[in-house]
Coordinates of C-alpha atoms in Angstrom, one line a residue:
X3 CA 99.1 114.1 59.7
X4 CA 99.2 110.7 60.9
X5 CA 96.3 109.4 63.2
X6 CA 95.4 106.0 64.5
X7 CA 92.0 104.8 66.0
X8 CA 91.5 102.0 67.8
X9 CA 88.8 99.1 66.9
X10 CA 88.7 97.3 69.5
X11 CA 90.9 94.0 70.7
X12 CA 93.9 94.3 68.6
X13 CA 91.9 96.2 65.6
X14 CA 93.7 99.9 64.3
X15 CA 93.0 101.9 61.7
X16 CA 96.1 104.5 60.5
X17 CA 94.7 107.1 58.6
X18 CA 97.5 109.4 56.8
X19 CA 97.0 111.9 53.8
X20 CA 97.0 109.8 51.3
X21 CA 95.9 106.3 52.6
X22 CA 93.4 104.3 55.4
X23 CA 95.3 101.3 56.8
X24 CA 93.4 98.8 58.7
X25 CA 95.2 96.7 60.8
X26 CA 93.8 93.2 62.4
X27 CA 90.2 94.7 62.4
X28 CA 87.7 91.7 63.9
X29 CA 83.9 92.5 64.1
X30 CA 82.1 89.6 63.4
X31 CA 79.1 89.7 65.4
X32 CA 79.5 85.7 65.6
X33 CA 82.5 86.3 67.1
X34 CA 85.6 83.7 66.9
X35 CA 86.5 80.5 67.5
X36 CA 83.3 78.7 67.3
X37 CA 81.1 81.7 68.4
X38 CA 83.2 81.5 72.1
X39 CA 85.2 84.4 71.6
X40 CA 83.0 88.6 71.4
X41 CA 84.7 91.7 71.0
X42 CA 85.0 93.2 74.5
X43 CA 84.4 95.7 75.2
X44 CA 81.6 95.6 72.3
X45 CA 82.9 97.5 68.7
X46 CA 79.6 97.6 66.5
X47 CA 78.8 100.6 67.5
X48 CA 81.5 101.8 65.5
X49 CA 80.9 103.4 61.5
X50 CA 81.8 100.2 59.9
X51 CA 80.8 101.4 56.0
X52 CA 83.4 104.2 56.7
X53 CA 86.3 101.7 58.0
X54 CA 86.0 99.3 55.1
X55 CA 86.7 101.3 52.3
X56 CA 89.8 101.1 53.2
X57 CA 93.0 101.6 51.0
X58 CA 95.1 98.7 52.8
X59 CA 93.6 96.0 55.2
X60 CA 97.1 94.2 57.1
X61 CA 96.1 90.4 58.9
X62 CA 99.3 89.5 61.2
X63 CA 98.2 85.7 61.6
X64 CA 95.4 83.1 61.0
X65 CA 93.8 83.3 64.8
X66 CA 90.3 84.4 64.2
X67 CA 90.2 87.3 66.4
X68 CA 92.4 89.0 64.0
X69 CA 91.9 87.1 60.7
X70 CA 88.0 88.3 59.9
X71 CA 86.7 86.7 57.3
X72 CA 83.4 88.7 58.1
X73 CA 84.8 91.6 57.6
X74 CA 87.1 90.5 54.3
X75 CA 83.9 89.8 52.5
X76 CA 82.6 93.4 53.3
X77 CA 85.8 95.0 51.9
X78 CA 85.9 97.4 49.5
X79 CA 86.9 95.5 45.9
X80 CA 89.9 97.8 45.9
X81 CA 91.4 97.2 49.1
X82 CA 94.6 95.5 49.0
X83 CA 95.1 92.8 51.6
X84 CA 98.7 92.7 53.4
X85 CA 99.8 89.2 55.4
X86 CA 103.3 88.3 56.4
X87 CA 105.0 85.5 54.8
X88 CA 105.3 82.6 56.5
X89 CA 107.1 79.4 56.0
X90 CA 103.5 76.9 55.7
X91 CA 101.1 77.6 53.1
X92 CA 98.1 77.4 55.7
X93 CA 97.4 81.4 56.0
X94 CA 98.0 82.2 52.9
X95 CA 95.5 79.4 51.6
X96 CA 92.9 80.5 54.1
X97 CA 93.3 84.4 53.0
X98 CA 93.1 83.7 49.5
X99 CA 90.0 81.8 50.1
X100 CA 88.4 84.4 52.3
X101 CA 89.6 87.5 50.3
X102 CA 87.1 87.5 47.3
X103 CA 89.4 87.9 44.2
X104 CA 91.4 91.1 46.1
X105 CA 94.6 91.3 46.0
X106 CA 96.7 89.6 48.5
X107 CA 99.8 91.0 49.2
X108 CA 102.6 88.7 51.5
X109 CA 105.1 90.8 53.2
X110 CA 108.4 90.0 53.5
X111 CA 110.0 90.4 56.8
X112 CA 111.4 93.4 57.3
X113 CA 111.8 94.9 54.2
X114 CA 109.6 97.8 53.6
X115 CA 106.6 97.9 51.5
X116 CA 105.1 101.4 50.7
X117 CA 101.7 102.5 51.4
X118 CA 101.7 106.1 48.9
X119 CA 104.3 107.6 47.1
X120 CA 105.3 110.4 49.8
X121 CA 107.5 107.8 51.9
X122 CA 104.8 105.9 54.3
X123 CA 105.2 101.8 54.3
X124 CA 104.7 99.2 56.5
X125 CA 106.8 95.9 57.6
X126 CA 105.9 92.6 58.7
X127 CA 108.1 91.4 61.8
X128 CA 107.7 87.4 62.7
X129 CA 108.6 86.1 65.6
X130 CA 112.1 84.6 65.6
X131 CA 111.2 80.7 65.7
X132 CA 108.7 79.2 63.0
X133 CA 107.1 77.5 65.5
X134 CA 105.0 80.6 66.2
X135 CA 103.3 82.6 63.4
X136 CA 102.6 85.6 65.0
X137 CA 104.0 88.9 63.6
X138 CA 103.6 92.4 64.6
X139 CA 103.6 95.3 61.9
X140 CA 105.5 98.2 62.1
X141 CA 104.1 101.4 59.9
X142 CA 105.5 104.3 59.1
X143 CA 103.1 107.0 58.1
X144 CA 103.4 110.7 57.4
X145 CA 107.0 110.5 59.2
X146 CA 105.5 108.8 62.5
X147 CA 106.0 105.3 63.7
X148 CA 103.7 102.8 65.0
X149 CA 104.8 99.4 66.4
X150 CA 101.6 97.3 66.3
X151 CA 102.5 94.3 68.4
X152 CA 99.3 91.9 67.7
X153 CA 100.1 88.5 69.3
X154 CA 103.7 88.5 68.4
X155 CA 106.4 88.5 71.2
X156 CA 109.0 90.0 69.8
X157 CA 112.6 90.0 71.7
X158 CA 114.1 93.1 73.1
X159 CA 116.4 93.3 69.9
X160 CA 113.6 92.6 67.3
X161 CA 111.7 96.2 69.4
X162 CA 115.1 98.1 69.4
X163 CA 115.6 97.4 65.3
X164 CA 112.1 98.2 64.8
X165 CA 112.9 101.3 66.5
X166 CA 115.9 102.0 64.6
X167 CA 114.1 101.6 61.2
X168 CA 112.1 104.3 62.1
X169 CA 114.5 107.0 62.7
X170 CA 115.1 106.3 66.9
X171 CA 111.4 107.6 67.6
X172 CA 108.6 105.3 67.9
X173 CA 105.1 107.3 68.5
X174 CA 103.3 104.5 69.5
X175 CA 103.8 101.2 70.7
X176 CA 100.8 99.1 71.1
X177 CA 101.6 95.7 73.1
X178 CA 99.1 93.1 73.7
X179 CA 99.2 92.1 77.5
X180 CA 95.9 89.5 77.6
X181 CA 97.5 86.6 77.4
X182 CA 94.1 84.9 76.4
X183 CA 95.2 81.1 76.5
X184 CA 93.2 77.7 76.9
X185 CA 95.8 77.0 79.7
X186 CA 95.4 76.8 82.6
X187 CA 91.3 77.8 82.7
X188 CA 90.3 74.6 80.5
X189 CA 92.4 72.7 82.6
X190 CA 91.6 70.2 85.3
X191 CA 93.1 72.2 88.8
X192 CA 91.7 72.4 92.2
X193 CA 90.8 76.1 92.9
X194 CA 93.9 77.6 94.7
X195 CA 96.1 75.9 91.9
X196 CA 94.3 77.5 89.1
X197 CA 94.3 80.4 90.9
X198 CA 98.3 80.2 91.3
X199 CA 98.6 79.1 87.8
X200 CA 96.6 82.0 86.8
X201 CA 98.6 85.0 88.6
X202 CA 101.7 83.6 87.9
X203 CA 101.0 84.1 83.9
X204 CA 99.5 86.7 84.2
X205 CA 102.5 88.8 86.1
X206 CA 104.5 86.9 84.2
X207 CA 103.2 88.0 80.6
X208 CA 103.1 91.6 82.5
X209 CA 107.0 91.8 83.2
X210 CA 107.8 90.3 79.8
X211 CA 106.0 93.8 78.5
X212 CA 107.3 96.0 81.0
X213 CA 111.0 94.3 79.8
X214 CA 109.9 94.7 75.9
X215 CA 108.8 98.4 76.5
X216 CA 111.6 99.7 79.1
X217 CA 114.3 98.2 76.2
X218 CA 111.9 100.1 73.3
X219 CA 111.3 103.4 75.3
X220 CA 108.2 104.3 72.7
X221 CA 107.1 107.9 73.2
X222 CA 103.5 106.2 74.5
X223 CA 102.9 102.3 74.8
X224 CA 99.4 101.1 75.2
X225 CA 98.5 97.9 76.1
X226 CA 95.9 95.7 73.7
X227 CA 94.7 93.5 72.0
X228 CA 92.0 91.4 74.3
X229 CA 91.1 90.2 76.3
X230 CA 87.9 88.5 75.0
X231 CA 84.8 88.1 76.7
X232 CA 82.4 84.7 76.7
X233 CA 79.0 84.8 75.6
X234 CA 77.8 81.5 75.0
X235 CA 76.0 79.3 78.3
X236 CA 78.7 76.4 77.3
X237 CA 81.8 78.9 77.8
X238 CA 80.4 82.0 79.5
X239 CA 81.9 80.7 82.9
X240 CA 85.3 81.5 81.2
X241 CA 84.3 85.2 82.4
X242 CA 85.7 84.6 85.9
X243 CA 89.0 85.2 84.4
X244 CA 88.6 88.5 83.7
X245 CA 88.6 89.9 87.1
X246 CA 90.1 93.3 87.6
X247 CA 92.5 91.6 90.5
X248 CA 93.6 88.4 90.4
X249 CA 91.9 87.0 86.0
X250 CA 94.0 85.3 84.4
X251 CA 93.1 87.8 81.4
X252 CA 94.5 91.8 82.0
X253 CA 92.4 93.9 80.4
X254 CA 93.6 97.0 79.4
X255 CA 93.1 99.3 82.5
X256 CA 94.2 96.8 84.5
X257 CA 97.4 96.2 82.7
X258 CA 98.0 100.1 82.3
X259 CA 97.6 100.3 86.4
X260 CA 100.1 98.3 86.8
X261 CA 103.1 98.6 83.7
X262 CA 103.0 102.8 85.6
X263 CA 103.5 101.2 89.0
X264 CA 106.7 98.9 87.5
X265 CA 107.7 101.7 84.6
X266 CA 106.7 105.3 86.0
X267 CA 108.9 106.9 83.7
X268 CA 107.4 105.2 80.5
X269 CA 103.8 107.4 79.0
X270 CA 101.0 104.8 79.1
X271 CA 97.7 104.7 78.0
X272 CA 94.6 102.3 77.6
X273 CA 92.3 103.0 74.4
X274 CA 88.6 101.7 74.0
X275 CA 86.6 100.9 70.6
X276 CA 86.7 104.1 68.6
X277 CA 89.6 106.1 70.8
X278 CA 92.2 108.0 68.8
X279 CA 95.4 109.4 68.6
X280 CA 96.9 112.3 66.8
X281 CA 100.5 111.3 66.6
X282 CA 101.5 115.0 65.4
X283 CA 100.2 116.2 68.7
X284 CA 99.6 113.8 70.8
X285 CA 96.0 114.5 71.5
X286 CA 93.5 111.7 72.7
X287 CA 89.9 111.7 71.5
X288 CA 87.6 109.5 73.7
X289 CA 84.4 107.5 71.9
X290 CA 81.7 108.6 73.9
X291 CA 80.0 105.2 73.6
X292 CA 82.9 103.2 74.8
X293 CA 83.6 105.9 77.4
X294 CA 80.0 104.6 79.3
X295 CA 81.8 101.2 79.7
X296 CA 83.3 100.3 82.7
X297 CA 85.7 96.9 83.2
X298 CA 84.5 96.5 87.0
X299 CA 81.0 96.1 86.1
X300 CA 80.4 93.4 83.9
X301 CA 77.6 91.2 84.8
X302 CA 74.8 93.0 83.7
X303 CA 76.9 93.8 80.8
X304 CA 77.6 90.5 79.0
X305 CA 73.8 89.6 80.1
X306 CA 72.5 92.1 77.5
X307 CA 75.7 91.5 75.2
X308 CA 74.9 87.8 75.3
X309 CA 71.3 88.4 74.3
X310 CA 71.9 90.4 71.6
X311 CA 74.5 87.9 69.8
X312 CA 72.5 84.5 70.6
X313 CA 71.5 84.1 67.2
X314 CA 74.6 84.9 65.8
X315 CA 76.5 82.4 67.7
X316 CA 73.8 79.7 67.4
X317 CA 74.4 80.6 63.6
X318 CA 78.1 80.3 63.6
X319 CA 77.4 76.6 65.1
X320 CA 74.8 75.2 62.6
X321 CA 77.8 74.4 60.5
X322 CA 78.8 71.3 63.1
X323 CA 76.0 68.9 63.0
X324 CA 76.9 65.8 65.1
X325 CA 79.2 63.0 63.3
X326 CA 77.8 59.9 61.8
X327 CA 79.3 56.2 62.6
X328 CA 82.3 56.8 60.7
X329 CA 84.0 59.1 62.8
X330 CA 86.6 56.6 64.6
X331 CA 87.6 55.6 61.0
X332 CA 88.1 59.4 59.8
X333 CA 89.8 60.3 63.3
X334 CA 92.4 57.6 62.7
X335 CA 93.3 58.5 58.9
X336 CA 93.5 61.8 59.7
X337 CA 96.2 61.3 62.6
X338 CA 97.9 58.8 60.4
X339 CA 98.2 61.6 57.6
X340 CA 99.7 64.2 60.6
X341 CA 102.0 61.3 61.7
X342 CA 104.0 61.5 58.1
X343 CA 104.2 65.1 58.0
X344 CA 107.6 65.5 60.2
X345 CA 109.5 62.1 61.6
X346 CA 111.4 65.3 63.9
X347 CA 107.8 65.8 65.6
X348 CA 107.0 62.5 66.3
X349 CA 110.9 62.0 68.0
X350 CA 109.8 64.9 69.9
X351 CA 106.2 64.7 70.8
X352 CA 106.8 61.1 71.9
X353 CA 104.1 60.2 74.3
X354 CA 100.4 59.0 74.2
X355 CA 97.3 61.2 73.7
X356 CA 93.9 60.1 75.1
X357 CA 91.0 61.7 73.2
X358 CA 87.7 61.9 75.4
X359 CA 85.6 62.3 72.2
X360 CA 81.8 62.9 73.5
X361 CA 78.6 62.8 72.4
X362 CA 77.0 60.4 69.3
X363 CA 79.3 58.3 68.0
X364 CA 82.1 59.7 69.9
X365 CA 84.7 57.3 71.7
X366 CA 88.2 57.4 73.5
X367 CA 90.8 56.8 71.7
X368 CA 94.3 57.1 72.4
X369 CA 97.0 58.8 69.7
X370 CA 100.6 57.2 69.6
X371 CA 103.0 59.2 68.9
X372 CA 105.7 57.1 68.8
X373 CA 109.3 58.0 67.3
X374 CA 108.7 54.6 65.5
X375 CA 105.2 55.6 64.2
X376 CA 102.1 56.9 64.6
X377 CA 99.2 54.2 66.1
X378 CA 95.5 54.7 66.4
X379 CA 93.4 52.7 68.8
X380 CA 90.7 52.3 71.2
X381 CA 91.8 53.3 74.5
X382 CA 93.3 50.9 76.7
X383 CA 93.2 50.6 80.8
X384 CA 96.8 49.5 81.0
X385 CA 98.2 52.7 78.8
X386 CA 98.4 56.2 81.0
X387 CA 98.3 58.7 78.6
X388 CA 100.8 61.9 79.0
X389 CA 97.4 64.1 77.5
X390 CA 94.1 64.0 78.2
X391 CA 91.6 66.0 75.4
X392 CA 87.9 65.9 75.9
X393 CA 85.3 67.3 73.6
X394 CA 82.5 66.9 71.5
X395 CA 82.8 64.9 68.4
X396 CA 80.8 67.8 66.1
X397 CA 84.1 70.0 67.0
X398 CA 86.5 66.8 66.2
X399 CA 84.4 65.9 63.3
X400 CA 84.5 69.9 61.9
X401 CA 88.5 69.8 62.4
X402 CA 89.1 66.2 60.3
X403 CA 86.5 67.9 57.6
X404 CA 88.5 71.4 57.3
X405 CA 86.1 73.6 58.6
X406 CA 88.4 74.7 61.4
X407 CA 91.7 73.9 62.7
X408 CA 93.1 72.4 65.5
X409 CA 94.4 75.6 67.4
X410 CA 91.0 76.9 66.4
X411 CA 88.9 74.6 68.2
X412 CA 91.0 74.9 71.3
X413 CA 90.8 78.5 71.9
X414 CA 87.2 78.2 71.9
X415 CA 88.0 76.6 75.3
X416 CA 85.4 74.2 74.0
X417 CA 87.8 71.8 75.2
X418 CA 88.8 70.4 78.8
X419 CA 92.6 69.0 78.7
X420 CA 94.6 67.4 81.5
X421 CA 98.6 66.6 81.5
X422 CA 100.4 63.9 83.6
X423 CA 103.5 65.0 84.2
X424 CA 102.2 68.3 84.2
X425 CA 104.3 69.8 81.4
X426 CA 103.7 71.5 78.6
X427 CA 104.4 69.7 74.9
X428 CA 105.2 72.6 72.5
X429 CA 105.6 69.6 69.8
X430 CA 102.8 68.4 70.3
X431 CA 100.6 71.7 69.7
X432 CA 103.0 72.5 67.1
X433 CA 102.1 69.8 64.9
X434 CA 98.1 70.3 65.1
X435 CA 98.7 73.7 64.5
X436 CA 100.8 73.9 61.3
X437 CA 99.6 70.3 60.3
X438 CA 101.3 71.0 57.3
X439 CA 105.3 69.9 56.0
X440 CA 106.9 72.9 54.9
X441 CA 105.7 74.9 58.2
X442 CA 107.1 71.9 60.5
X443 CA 110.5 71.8 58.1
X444 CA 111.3 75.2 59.1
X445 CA 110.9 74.2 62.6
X446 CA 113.4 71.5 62.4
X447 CA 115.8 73.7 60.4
X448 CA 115.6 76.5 62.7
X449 CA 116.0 74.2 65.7
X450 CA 119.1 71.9 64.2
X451 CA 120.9 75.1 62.3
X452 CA 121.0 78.0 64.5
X453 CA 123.9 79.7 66.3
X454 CA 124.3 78.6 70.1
X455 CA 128.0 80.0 69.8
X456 CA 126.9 83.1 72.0
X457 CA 127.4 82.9 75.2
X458 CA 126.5 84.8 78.8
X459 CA 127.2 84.5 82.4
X460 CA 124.8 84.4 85.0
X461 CA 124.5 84.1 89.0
X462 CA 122.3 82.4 90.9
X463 CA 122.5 81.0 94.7
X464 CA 126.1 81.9 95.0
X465 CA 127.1 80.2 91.7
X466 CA 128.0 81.2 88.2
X467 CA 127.0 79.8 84.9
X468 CA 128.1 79.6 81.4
X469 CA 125.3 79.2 79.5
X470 CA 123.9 79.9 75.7
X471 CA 122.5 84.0 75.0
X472 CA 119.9 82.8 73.4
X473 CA 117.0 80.9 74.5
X474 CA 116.5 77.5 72.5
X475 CA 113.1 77.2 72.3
X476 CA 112.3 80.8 70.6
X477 CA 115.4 82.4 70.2
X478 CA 114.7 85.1 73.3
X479 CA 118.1 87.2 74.5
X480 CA 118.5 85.9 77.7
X481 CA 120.2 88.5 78.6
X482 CA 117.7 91.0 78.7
X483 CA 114.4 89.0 78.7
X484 CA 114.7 86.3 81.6
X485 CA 114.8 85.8 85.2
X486 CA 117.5 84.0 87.1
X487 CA 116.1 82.6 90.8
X488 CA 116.1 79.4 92.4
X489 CA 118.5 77.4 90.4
X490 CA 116.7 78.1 87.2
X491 CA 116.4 80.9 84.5
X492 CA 112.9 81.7 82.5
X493 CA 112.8 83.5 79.6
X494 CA 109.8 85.6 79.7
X495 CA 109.0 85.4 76.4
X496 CA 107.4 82.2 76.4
X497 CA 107.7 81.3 80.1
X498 CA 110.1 78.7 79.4
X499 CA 112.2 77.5 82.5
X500 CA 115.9 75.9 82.6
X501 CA 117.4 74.2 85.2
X502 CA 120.6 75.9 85.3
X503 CA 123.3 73.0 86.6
X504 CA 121.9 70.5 83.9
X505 CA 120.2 72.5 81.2
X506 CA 116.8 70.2 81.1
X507 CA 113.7 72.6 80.1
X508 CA 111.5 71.8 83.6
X509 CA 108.0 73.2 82.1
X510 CA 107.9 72.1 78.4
X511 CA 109.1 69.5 75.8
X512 CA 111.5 71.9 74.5
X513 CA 115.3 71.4 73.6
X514 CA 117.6 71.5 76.7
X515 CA 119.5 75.2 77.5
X516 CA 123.5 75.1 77.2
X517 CA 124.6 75.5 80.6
X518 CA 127.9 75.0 82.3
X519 CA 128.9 75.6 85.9
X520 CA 132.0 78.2 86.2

């Protein structure tokens, strides 16, 4: 008998005959990303002491709404610790640090790794470009499948092979469908824009898992894995996005509502904090404490929720005191050391960033990133930068002193960001993400080295074009995960869009789409 339970956010547990299998379980009562992100709905409720003596404990990525350290250091001492290999050291340097002395396990992609000796074992699935290290597990347990999705956005064929491996029958799919993203709500738009912006991803992030799920056909899908909620007074007017209607974040319900209306024929479900499913039978069994929370009443909610967890988030912030006088000085070494990492990044990033740095000793200061070189300086009237950052010099002063990375401190949304032209630099967040040579190597290999020899044909406006299968920023099957309409075709993987009579990406820095007119 194979059951899974769900934590909460993108947290599982798979309990078989012989094994307990935690899967991206985050319950932290600081919550993430500098005490910005909470569980919601709320998971502590849940019999913690009972989860975490745990056989196996599998982490799909770094983000730390699914890498716990919390939770690591409350681990049984013979739980065994399952990551995906990826090609920087960064994760696997941050779970050997946070894992105690247990054993950590990397999974190679796609080979299987067993979980008992009666034929359960579980798989690590990356997403196809290096650029992203997400991955989604696929476990096998007590002859049932379960595709957990995480973050990862797999392609169509990546779903269909995980399908295949196995035996043609997935139980369960879980997909996340949050989309929880510091663009566009720490961005600088005038109301009906963002609210544009907003709708637009989010249907757009919908139809990319109605597409993943109609080419998967699980027996049940259920969307996951957020969103978060916002319990801190610097952040908590981040809420507004999770509107039932029009937030920019789905939760759960509201993404199950509408993946029926676009997918009747596909079985759907939405799971709370301590739900489960019998994949032998299919039975449901509803937590009655998470059954008393309700999506379309919040307020009063995350009034109480944010009572309860002030002094864990204030805490979680003492780490961050405010920088001395030598933070101008440290800011510029530590951009001159991310400046050598990759000559490739630098060709591509190519534009100035303008760093609103506030508070005591802060400054602005505009990063070159020049295909000639990386400069540091004070910022200049006559320069218009291409990015605007603005934040507080404790978060900037944490990042240069390791205690939390880049990507980190901007999904606190404890960040405002403007862009002029309006377009999204994958490079640029790419390099203060990985920060780190081998992981930005693998970029450029994958980008310079793969196969553009497939080719499809598509219509749009009366006109036919020739143009590469596969999408060049992530490696996405255009011809099953994108939309052709007004001259252009996105790929809704990453929401990437291609004008199709000259190939430019119109959206992003990205490379430029093969495309030929018939």
């Amino acid at each position: 008998m194979a059951k899974v339970t769900f934590l909460g956010h993108a947290g599982a547990a798979v309990d078989a005959g012989a094994f307990q299998l935690l899967v991206d379980p985050w319950f932290a009562p600081a919550g993430a990303f500098l005490g910005a992100w909470h569980q919601y709905p709320r998971n502590d409720h849940l019999d913690l002491a009972g989860l975490l003596d745990a056989d196996w404990v599998a982490v799909s990525h770094e983000h730390l709404d699914h890498f716990d350290p919390w939770v690591l250091n409350q681990l049984s001492a013979r739980t065994r610790i399952l990551i995906p290999h990826y090609p920087g050291p960064a994760f696997r340097e941050r779970m050997m640090a946070a894992a105690g002395g247990r054993n950590v396990i990397e999974l190679t992609p796609w080979e299987k790794f067993p979980l008992d000796n009666r034929g359960s074992w579980i798989t690590a699935i990356p997403e196809l470009s290096p650029m992203c290290h997400d991955a989604a597990f696929l476990v096998f347990a007590d002859g049932r499948g379960f595709l957990h999705a995480n973050d990862a956005r797999l392609t169509a064929a990546q779903a269909r092979r995980a399908k295949h491996l196995v035996g043609g029958r997935l139980d369960l799919m879980a997909v996340q469908t949050s989309q929880a993203s510091w663009h566009p709500i720490c961005y600088h738009y005038g109301p009906d824009e963002m609210t544009k912006i907003s709708m637009d991803k989010r249907v757009s992030k919908l139809r990319a898992v109605q597409r993943l799920v109609r080419q998967t056909a699980p027996e049940l899908a259920a969307p996951y894995a957020g969103p978060p909620c916002f319990l801190d007074a610097e952040v908590d007017h981040h809420n507004r996005t999770l509107a039932q209607e029009d937030g920019a974040f789905c939760d759960p319900e509201a993404a199950t509502a509408w993946l029926r209306e676009h997918l009747p024929k596909q079985s759907w479900q939405s799971f709370k904090p301590g739900d489960s499913i019998d994949l032998d039978t299919g039975a449901v069994d509803r937590d009655p404490v998470s059954a008393e929370f309700s999506f379309t009443d919040r307020d009063e909610y995350l009034k109480r929720y944010a009572a309860d967890r002030a002094a864990a988030i204030a805490e979680a912030l003492t780490p961050y005191p405010e920088p001395d006088s030598g933070l101008f000085d440290r800011f510029a070494a530590h951009f001159a050391y991310l400046g050598g990492l990759s000559d490739y990044f630098l060709r591509q990033i190519a534009m100035v960033v303008r760093f609103d740095v506030t508070g005591p000793n802060g400054g602005v200061w505009d990063v070159d990133f020049s295909p000639d070189g990386l400069a540091v300086s004070e910022a200049s009237p006559d320069v218009r930068p291409h990015y605007r950052i603005t934040t507080a010099g404790r978060w900037v002063d944490g990042v240069i002193a390791g205690r939390i990375a880049w990507e980190d401190l901007l999904l606190s949304f404890r960040v405002s960001l403007s862009r002029d032209p309006d377009v999204y630099n994958d490079y640029l967040v790419g390099l203060l993400k990985h920060a780190n040579a081998p992981a930005l190597q693998a970029v450029e290999v994958y980008e310079n080295e793969r196969d553009e020899s497939e080719r499809i044909t598509v219509a749009c406006d009366g006109v036919s074009y020739d143009i590469q299968r596969y999408c060049p920023h992530a490696g996405e099957d255009l011809s099953v995960g994108a939309i052709v309409r007004d001259g252009r075709i996105q790929c809704l993987a990453h929401n990437f869009a291609f004008d199709l009579a000259t190939g430019e990406c119109v959206n992003a820095r990205a490379a430029n789409l093969d495309a030929r007119r018939v």
